[in-house]
Tab-separated table of C-alpha atoms in Angstrom:
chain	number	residue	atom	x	y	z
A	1	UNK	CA	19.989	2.945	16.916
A	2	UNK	CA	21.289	4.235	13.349
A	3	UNK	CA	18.890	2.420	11.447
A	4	UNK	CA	15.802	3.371	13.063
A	5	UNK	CA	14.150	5.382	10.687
A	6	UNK	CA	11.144	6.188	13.307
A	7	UNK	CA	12.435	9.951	14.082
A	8	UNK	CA	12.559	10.611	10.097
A	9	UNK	CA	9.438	9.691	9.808
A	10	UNK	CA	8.006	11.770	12.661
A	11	UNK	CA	9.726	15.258	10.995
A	12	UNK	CA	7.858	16.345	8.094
A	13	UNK	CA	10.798	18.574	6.516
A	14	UNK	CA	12.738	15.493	6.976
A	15	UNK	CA	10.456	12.950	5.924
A	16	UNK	CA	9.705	15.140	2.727
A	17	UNK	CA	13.263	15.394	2.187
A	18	UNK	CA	13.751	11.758	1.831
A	19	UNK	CA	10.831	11.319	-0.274
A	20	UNK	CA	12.408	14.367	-2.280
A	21	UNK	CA	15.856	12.331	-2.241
A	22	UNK	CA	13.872	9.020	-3.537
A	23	UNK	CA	11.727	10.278	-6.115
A	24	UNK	CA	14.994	12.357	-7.783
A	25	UNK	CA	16.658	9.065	-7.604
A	26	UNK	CA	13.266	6.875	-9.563
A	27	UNK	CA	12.655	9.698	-12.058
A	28	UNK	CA	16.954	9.930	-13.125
A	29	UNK	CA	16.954	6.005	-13.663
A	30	UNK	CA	13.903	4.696	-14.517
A	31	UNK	CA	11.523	7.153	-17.134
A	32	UNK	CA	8.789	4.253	-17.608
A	33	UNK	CA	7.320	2.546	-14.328
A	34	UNK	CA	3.735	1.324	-13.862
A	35	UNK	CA	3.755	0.869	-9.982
A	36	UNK	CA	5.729	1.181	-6.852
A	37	UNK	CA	5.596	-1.842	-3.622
A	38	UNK	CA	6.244	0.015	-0.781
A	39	UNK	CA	5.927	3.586	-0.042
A	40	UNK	CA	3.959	7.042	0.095
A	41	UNK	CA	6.528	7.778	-3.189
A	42	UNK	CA	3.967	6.245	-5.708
A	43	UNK	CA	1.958	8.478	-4.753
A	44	UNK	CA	4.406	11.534	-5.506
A	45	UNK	CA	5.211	9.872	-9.107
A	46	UNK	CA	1.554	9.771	-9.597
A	47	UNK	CA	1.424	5.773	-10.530
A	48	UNK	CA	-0.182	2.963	-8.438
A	49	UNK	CA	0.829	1.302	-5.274
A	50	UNK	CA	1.169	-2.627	-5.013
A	51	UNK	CA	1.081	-3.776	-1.223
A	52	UNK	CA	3.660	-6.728	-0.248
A	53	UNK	CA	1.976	-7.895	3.450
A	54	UNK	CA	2.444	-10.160	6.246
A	55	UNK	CA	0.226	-13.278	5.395
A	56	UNK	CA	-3.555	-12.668	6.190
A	57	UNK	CA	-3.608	-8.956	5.703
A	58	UNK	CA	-4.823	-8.319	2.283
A	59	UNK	CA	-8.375	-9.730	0.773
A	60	UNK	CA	-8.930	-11.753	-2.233
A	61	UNK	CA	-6.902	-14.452	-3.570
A	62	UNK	CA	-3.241	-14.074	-3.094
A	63	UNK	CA	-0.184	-15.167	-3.809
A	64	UNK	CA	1.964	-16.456	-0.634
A	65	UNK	CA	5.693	-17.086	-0.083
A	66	UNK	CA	7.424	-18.642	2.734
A	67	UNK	CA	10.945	-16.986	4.171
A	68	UNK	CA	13.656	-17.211	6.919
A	69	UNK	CA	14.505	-14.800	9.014
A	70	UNK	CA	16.860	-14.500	11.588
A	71	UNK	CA	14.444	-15.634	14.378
A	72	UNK	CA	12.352	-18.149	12.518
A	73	UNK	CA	9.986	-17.447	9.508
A	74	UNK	CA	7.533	-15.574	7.932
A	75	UNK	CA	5.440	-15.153	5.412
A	76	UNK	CA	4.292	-12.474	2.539
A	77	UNK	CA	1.841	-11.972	0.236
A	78	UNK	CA	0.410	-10.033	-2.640
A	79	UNK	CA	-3.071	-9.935	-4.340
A	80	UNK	CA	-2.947	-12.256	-7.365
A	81	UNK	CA	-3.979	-9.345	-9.561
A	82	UNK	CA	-1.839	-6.662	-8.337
A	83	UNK	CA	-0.292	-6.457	-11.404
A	84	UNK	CA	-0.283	-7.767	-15.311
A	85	UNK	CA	2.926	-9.243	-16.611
A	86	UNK	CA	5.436	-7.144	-17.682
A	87	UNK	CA	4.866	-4.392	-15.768
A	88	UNK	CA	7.304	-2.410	-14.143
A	89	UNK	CA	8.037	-2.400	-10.414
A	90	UNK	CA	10.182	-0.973	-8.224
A	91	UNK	CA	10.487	-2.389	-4.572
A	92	UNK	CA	10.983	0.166	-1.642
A	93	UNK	CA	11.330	-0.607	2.020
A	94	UNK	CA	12.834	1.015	4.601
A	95	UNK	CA	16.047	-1.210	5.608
A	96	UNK	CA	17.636	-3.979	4.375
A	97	UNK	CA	19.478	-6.275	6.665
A	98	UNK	CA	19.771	-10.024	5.792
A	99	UNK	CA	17.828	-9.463	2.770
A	100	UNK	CA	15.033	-12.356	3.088
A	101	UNK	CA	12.189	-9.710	3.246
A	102	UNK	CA	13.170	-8.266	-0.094
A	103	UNK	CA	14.093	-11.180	-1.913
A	104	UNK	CA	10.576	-12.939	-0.827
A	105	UNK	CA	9.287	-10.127	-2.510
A	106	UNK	CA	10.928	-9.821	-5.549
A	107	UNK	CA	10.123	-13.643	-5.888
A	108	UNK	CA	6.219	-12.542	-5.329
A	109	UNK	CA	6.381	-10.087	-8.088
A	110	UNK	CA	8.508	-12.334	-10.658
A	111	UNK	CA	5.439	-15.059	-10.141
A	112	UNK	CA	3.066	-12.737	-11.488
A	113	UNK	CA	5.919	-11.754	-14.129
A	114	UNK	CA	6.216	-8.265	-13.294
A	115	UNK	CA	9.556	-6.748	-14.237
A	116	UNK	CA	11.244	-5.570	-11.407
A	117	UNK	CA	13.259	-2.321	-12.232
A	118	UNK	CA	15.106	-2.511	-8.544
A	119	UNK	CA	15.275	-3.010	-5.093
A	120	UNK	CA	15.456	0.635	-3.524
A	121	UNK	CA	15.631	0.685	0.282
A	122	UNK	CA	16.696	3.698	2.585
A	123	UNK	CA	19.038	1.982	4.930
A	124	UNK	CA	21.397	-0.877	4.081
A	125	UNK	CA	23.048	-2.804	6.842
A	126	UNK	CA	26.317	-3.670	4.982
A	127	UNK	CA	27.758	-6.543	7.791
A	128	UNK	CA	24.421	-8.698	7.476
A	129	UNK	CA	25.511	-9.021	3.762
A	130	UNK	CA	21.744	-8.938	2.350
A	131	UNK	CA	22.358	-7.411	-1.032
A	132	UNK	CA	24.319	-10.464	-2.002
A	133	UNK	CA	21.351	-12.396	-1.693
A	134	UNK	CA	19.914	-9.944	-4.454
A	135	UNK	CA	22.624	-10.112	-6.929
A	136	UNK	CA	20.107	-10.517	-9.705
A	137	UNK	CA	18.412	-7.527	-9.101
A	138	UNK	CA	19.376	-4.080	-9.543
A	139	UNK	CA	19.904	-2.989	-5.990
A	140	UNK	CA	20.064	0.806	-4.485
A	141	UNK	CA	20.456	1.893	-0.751
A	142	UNK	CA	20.763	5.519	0.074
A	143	UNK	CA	22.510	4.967	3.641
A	144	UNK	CA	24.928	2.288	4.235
A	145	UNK	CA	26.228	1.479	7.781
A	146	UNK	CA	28.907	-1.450	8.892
């Protein structure tokens, strides 16, 4: 499957490569951020990590959103803390496909009035037609398959 990322992951020269590839990509476009949701590239830029999880998986109070996916829904959440308003964010995830993971997201991080700089995933699954669901948002994929 193209957009398993699994064997990426699993090769280090690879897997630095792609961080290599993402940070470039963060430090051209955006000189000012304060913390990244997603990815072992915060800790490359040397700024914070916010985690975005399934319902029930992080401690403390939280903020929750509800979402559809293709099969039925979920749910995310943040800490309500994670972050002060106006800070910069940038959102990274692996792939997106019909876009309802990121765009519960991005709604998590506007409630706490973060400013989200963009919406940076590795694979984008064109057909599914997710990044319309983001027009708001600055959007970057890397890879983009039909």
């Amino acid at each position: 499957l193209r957009s398993d990322i699994s064997p990426l992951l699993k090769d280090p020269v690879a897997f630095r490569t792609l961080i290599d590839l993402l940070e470039d990509h963060v430090r051209a476009s955006f000189p000012q951020i304060d913390f990244i949701a997603g990815t072992p590239l915060a800790q490359r830029l040397g700024i914070g990590f916010v985690p975005i999880r399934k319902k029930g998986k992080l401690p403390g109070p939280t903020e929750s959103i509800s979402y559809a996916l293709e099969y039925g829904k979920a749910e995310l959440e943040i800490q309500s803390d994670a972050v002060e308003p106006g800070q910069k964010v940038i959102i990274v995830d692996d792939l997106l496909a019909t876009g309802g993971t990121m765009c519960a997201a991005y709604e998590l991080l506007k409630r706490l009035e973060a400013e989200v700089l963009e919406c940076l995933v590795i694979i984008e699954l064109k057909s599914l037609k997710g990044s319309e669901k983001l027009k708001a948002v600055p959007f970057c994929s890397l890879l983009q398959y039909d």
